[in-house]
Coordinates of C-alpha atoms and ligand atoms in Angstrom, one line a residue:
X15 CA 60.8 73.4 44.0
X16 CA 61.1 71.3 41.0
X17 CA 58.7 71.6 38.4
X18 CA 57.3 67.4 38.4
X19 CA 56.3 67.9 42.3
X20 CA 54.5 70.8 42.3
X21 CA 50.8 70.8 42.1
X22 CA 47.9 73.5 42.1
X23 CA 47.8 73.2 45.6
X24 CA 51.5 73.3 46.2
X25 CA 51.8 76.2 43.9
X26 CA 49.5 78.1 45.4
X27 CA 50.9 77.9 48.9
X28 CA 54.6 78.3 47.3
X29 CA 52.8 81.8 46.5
X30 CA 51.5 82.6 49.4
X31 CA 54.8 81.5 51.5
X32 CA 57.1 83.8 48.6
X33 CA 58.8 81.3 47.8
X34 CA 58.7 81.7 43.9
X35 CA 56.7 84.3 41.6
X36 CA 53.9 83.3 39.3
X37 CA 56.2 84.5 36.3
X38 CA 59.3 82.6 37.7
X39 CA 57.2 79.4 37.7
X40 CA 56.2 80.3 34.0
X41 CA 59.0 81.2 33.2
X42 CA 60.2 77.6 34.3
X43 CA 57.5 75.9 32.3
X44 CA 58.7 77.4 29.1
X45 CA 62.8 76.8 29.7
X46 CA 61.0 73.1 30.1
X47 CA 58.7 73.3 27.3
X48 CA 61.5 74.2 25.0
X49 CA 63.9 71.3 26.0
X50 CA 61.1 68.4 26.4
X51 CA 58.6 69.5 23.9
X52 CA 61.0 68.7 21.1
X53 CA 60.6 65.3 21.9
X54 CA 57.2 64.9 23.1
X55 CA 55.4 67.1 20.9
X56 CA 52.4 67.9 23.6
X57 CA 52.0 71.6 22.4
X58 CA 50.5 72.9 18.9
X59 CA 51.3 76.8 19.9
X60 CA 52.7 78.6 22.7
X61 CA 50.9 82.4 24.0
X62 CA 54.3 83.6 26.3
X63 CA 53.3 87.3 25.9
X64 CA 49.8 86.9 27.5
X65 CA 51.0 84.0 29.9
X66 CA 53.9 86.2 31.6
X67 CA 51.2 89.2 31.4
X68 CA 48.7 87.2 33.0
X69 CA 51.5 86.0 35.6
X70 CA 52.3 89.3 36.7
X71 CA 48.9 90.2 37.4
X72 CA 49.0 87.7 40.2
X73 CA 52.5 89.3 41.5
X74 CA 51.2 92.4 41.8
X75 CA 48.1 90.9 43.6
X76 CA 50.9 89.3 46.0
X77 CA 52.6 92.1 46.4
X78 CA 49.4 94.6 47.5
X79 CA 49.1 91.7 49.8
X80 CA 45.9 91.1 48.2
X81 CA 43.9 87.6 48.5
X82 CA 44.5 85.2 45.6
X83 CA 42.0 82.5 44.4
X84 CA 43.3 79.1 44.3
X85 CA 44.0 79.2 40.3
X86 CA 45.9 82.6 40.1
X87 CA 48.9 82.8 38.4
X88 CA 48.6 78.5 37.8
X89 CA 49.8 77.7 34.2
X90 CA 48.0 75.7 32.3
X91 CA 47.6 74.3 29.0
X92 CA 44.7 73.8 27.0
X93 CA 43.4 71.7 24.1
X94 CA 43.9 72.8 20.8
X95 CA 39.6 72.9 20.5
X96 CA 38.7 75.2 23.2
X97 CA 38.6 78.7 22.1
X98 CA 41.0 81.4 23.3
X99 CA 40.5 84.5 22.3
X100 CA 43.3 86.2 20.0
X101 CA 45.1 82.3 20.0
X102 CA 45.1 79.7 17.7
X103 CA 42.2 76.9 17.6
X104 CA 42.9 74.2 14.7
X105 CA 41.5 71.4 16.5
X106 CA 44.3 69.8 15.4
X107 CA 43.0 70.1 11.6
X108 CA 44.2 71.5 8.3
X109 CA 40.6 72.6 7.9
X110 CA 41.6 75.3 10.6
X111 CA 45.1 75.4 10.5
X112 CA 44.5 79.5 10.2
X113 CA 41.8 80.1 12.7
X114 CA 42.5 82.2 15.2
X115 CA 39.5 82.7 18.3
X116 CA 38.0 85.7 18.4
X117 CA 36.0 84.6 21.5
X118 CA 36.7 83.1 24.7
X119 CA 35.1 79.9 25.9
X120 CA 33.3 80.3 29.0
X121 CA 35.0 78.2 31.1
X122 CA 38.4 79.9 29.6
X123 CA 36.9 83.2 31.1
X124 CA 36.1 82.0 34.0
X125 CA 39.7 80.3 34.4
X126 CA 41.0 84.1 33.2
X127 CA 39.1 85.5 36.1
X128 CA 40.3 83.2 39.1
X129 CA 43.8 84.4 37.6
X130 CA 44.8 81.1 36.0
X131 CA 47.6 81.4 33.3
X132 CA 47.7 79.7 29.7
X133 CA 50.7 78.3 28.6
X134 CA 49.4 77.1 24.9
X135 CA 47.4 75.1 23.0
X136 CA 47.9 71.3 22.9
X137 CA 48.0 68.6 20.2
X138 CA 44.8 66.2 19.8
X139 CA 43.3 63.7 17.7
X140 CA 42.0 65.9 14.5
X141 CA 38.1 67.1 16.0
X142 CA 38.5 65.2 18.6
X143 CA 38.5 61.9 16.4
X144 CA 40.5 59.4 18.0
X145 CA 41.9 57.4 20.4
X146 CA 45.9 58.0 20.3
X147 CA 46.3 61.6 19.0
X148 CA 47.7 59.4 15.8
X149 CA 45.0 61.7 13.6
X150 CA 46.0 65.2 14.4
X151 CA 46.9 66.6 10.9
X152 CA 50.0 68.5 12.4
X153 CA 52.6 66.1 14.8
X154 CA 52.5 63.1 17.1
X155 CA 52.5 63.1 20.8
X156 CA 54.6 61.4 22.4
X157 CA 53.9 59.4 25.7
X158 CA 56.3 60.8 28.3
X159 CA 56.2 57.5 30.3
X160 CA 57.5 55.2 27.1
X161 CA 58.5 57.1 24.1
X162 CA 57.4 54.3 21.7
X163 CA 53.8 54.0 23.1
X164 CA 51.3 56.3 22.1
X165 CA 49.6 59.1 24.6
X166 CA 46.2 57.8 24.2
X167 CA 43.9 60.2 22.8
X168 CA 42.2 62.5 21.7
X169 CA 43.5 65.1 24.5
X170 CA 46.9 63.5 24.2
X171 CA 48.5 66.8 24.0
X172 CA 47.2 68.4 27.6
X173 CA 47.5 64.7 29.0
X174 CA 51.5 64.4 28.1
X175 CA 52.0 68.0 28.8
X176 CA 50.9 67.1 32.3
X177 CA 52.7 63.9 32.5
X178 CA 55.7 65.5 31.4
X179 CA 55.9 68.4 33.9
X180 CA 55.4 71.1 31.0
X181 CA 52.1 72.7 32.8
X182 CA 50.7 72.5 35.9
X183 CA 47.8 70.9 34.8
X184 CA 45.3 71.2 31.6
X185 CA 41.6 70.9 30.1
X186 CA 40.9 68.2 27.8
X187 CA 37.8 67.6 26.2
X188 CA 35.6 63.8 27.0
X189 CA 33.1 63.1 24.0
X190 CA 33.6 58.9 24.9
X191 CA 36.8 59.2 26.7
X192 CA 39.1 61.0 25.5
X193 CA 40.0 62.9 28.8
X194 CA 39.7 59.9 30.9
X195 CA 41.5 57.0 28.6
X196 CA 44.9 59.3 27.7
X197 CA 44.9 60.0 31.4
X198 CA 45.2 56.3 32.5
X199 CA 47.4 56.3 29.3
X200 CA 50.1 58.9 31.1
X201 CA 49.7 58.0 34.4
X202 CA 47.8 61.1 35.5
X203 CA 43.8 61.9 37.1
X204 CA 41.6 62.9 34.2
X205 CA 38.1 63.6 34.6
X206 CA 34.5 63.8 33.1
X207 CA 31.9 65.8 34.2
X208 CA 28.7 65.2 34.3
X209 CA 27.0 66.0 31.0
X210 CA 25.4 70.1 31.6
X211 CA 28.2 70.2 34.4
X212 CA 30.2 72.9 32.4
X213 CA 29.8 75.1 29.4
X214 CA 29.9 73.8 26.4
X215 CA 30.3 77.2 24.8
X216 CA 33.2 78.2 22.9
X217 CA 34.2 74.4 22.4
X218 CA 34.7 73.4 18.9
X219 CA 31.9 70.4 18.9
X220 CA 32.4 66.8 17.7
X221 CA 28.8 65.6 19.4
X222 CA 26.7 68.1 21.3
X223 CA 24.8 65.3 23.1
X224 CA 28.5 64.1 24.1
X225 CA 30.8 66.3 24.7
X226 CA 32.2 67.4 28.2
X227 CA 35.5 69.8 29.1
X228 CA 37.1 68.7 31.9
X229 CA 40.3 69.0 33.9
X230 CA 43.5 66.7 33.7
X231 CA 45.9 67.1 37.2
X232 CA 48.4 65.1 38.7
X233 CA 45.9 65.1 41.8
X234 CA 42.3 64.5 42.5
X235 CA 42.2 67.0 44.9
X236 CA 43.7 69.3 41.2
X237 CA 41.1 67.8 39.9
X238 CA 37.9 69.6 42.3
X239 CA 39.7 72.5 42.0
X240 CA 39.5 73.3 38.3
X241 CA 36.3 71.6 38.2
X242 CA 34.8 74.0 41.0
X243 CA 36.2 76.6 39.2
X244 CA 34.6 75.6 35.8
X245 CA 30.9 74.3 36.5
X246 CA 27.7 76.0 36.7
X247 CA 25.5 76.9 34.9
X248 CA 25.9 79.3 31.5
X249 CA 22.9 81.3 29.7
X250 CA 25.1 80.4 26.4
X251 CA 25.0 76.8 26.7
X252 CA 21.1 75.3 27.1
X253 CA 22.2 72.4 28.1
X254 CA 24.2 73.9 31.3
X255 CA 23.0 73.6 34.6
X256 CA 23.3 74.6 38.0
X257 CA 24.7 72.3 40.7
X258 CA 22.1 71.1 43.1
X259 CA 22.7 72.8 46.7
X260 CA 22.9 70.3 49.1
X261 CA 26.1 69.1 47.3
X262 CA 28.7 71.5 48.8
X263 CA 29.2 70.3 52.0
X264 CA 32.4 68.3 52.2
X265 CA 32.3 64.5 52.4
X266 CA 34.6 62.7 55.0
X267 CA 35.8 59.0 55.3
X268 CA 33.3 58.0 57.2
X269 CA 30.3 58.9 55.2
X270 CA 32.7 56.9 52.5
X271 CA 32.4 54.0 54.9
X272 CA 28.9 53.7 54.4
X273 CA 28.8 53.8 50.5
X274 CA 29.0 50.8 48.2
X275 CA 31.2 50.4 45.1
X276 CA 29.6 48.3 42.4
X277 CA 31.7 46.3 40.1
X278 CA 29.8 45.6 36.8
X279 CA 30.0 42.1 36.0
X280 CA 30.5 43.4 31.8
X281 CA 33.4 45.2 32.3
X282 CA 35.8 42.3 34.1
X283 CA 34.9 39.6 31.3
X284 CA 38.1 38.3 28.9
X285 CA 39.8 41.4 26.9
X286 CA 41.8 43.2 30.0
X287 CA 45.2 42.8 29.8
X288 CA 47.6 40.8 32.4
X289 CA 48.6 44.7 33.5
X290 CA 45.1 46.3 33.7
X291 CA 43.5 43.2 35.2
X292 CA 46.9 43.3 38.3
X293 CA 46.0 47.1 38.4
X294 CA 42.1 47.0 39.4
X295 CA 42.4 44.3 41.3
X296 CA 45.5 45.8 43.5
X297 CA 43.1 49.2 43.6
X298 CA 39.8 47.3 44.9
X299 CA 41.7 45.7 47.4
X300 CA 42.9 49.2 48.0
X301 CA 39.4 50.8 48.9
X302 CA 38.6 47.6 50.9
X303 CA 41.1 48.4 53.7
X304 CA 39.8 51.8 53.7
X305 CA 36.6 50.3 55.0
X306 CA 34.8 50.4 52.2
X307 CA 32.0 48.1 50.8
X308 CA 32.0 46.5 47.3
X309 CA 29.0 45.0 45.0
X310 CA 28.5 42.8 42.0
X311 CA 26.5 44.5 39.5
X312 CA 24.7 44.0 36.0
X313 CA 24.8 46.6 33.3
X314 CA 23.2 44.2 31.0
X315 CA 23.5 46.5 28.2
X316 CA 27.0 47.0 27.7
X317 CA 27.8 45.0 25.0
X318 CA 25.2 47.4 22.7
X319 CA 27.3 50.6 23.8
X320 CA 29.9 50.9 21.3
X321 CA 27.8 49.8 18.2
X322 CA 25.2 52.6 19.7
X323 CA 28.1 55.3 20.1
X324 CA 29.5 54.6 16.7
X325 CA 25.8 55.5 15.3
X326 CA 24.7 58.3 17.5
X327 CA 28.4 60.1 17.6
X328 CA 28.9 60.2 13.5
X329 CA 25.2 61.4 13.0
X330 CA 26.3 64.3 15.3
X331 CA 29.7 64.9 14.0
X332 CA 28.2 65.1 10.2
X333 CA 25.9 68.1 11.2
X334 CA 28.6 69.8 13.7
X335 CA 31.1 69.7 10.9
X336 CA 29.1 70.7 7.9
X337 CA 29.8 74.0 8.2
X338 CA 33.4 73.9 7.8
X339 CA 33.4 74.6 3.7
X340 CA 37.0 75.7 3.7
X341 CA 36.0 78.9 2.6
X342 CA 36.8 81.3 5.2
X343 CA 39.9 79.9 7.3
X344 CA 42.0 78.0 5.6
X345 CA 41.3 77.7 1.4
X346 CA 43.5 75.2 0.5
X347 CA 41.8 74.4 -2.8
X348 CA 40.5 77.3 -5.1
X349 CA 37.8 76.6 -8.4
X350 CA 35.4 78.6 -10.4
X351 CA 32.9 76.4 -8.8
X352 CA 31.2 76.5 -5.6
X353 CA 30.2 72.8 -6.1
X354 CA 34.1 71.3 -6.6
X355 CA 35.1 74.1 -4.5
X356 CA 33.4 72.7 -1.5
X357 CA 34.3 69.6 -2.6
X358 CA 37.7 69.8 -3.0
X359 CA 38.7 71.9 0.3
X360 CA 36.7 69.0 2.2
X361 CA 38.8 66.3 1.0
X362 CA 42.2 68.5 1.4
X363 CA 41.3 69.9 4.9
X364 CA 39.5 66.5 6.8
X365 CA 41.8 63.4 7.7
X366 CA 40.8 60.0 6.4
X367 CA 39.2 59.4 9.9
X368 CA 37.2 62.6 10.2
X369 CA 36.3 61.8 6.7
X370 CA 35.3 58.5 7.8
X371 CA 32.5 59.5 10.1
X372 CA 31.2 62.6 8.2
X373 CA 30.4 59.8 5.5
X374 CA 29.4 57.0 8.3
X375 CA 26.7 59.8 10.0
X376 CA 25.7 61.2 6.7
X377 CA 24.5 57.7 5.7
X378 CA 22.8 57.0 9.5
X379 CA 20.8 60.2 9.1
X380 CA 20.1 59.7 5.6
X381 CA 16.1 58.9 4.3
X382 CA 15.5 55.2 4.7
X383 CA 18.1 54.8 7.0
X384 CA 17.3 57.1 10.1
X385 CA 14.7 54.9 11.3
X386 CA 16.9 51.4 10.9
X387 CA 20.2 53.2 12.6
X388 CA 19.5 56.8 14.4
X389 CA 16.7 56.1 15.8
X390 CA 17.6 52.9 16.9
X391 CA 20.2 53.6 18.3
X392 CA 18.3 56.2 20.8
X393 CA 16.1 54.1 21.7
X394 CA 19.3 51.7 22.7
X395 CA 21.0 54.5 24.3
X396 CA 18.0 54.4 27.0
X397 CA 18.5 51.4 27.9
X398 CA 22.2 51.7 28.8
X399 CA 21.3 54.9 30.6
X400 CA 18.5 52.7 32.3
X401 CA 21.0 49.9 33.4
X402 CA 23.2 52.4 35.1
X403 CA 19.8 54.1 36.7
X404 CA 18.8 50.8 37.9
X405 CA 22.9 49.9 39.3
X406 CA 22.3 53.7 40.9
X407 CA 19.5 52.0 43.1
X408 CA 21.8 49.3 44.7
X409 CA 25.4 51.3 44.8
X410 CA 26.6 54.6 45.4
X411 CA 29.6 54.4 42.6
X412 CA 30.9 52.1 39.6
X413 CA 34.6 50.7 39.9
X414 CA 35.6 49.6 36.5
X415 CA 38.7 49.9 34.1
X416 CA 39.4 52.9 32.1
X417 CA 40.8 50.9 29.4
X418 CA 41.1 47.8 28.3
X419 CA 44.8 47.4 27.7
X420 CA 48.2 49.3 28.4
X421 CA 49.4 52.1 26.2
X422 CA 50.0 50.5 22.5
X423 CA 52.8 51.5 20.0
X424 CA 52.6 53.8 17.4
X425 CA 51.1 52.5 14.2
X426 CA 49.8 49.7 15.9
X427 CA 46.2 50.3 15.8
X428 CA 46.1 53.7 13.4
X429 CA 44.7 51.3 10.0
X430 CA 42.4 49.4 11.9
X431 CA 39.8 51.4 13.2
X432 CA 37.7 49.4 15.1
X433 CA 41.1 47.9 16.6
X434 CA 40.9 51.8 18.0
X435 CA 37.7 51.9 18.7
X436 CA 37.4 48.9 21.3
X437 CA 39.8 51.5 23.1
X438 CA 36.7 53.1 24.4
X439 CA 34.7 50.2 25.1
X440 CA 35.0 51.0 29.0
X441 CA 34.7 55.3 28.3
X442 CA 31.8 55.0 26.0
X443 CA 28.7 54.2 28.4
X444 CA 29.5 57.0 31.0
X445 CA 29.1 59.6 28.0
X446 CA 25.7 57.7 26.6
X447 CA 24.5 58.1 30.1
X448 CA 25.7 61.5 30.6
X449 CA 27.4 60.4 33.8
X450 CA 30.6 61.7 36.0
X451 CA 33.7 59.3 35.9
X452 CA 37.2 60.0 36.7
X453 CA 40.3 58.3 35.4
X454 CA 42.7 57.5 38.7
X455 CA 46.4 56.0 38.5
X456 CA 45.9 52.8 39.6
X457 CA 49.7 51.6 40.3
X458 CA 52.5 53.7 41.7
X459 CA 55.0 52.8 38.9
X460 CA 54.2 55.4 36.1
X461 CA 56.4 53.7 33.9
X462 CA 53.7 51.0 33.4
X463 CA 50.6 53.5 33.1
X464 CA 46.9 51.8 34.2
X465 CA 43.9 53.6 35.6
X466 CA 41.1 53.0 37.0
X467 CA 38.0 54.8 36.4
X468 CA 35.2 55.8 39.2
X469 CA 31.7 56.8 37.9
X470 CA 29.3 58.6 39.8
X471 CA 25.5 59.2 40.1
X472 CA 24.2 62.3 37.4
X473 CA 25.8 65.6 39.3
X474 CA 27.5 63.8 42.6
X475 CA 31.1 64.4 41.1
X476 CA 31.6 64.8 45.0
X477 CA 31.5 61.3 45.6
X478 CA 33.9 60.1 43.1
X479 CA 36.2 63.1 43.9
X480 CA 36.2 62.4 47.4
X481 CA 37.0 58.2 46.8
X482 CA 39.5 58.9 44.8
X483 CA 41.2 61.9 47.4
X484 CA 41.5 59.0 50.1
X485 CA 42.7 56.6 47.7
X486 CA 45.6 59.0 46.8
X487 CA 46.3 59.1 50.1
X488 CA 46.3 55.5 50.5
X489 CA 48.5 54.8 47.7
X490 CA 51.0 57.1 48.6
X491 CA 51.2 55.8 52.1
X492 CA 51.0 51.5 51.8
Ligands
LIG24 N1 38.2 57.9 21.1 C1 36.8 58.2 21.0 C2 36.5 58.5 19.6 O1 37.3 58.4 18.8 C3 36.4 59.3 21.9 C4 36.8 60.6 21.4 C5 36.5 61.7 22.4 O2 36.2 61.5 23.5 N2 36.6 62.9 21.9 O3 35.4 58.9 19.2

């Protein structure tokens, strides 16, 4: 079995049939890592010891003839801000180059305990802050599809590690997109919980009111499966919550048949590419001959959404991030005073972008400005989550793009921020609302990468899972 087919479903069965070990399959993933990750740069720091321990575990489970879960012995990597215990988390920053987790996060325990395996830690945006993994302090990622084009970002590390055959699949984090965008970016399913969906806890935070971790597969089907694994609620996250009941029955094509798809007039005006525009329309087209209906819609207040994000998001990242003085994991600066000292290890261990929004969310929370900015921008944060509640009234699910153009080059859009920015203009909403939405490869030639994204009503990730698992099928067969 070669390492680009296999899925989590596949590799589970391969298990179960003996075709291959768990440690064999790591064991693969590494010979693999070490040849392609020269090039691609997806990985910040590799855990072999505990990954072939962990492996074994399921082999022995295999070998009792015992029953596995549908995670044991899968490899997987992780992004470089979710904590594992006893493994590096920089976050992709100098400020942590030297921190190493003495916790796990919960929904890396809960992988640990349906036998999952963890290949490493993968490059990202620095905090999360970005939209091509251009800002991580350490290396650049590559995109596996076109060397010269960037990953997307900020999980470009797990995204290209998938992309690339170098795990089996990965977690990114989504604070406006950055699971979802880098996943239409390389070509592979990326999605976004709904916001209290999973646990937040032992996720280094950009902005609390944002921020999702959620699973990046070659698969939808992947997808449910680490997602299943992964929600619920979690006494050490408030904001976590548990699923409501009547959403585990399984939904068939038929009860897709009698759901609508609203396409939101906002999203289709000017700005896609020739590409992404080909791409959604080929995929609409694609749901129509499965029998399923389609809408106009109005999100009136779309045009608000980044303006709103780029308030609300700083103002959070300012307070997340004060605590990171420099003084306990990584002093790169060293003076008599506390004052310069703080000072000084800011500037050396924050990128010009991190930077950027510290000093952008220190001035929106500041006196005499919270009430002109912050607190606007809440009130205008309503109102998009009103547009969607109102769309939600008429249609079951939102078709839209993920983003709006094809992966760019390197350095093409790294000194013009808002050049970057506008690369979330599609992502954005979803997270103001708190919404699901997954990012689906639209075309069956990889080597031109577009997605489409699929957002849901506030905890039916079922409905967007299920779309998108007879769309994969459809794709694969016309
Ligand atoms: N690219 C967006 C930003 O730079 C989103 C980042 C994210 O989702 N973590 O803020």
């Amino acid at each position: 079995m070669h390492l680009h087919d296999l899925t989590i479903k596949k590799f589970h069965q391969g298990l179960l049939d003996k075709k291959f070990s768990a440690a064999e399959i790591v064991k693969e993933y590494y010979n693999r890592i070490e040849v392609r990750d020269r090039e691609i740069n997806a990985y910040l720091s590799l855990a072999k010891e505990d990954a072939f321990l962990q492996a074994e575990k399921t082999d022995i489970k295999v070998a009792k003839g015992e029953s596995l879960s549908p995670l044991d012995g899968a490899p997987l990597a992780i992004k470089d801000n979710i904590l594992i215990s006893g493994q590096p988390a920089t976050a992709a920053s100098k400020m942590l180059e030297k921190y190493i987790a003495s916790y796990d996060a919960t929904v890396i325990n809960k992988l640990k305990s349906s036998g999952a395996v963890f290949l490493g830690k993968t490059n990202m945006d620095e905090f999360a802050m970005g939209s091509s993994t251009e800002t991580s302090a350490f290396k650049k990622t590559k995109n596996p599809r076109d060397l010269e084009r960037v990953p997307g970002g900020s999980s470009g590390g797990s995204v290209a590690a998938v992309a690339d055959s170098m795990a089996l699949a990965a977690l990114g984090s989504d604070t406006g997109g950055s699971i979802r965008q880098p996943a239409s970016f390389c070509s592979v399913v990326g999605l976004k919980p709904t916001y209290g969906a999973v646990s937040r806890y032992g996720l280094i935070a950009m902005a609390s009111s944002l921020d999702q971790i959620g699973p990046i597969t070659k698969t939808v089907e992947d997808a449910e499966i680490l997602f299943k694994t992964m929600a619920g609620v979690d006494l050490l996250d408030s904001t976590s919550v548990d699923f409501p009941k009547e959403d585990k029955h399984e939904l068939t094509l038929d009860d897709l048949k009698n759901m609508t798809i609203g396409i939101p007039e906002e999203y289709f005006v000017g700005g896609l590419d020739q590409p992404t525009s080909q791409a959604l329309d080929n995929s609409i087209k694609l749901f129509k001959s499965l029998g399923i209906h389609f809408k106009n819609i109005r999100l009136p207040h779309t045009q608000y959404a980044l303006s709103c994000y780029y308030i609300i998001m700083p103002a959070e990242v300012s307070s997340n991030l004060s605590r990171l003085d420099g003084i306990r994991y990584s002093r790169l600066k060293d003076s008599n005073n506390l004052l310069d000292l703080y000072r000084q290890n800011k500037s050396a261990g924050f990128g010009d972008e991190v930077q950027r929004r510290i000093i952008l969310g220190t001035f929106v929370l500041s006196s005499g400005y919270y009430d002109a900015y912050y607190s606007k921008a809440q009130k205008v944060r309503s109102l998009i989550k009103n547009d969607f509640t109102e769309a939600f009234k008429e249609v079951d699910m939102i078709l839209t793009p993920v983003a709006p153009t094809v992966p760019f080059k390197f350095g093409e859009r790294i000194d013009d921020p808002l050049a970057m920015y506008l690369s979330d203009i599609f992502t954005i909403p979803v997270n103001l609302a708190g919404l699901p939405a997954i990012s689906i490869p639209a075309n069956q030639k990889p080597e031109l990468p577009v997605g489409f994204q699929l957002i849901g009503k506030h905890w039916r990730e079922r409905d967007i899972l299920t779309a998108g698992k007879y769309y994969e099928q459809a794709k694969y067969i016309t």
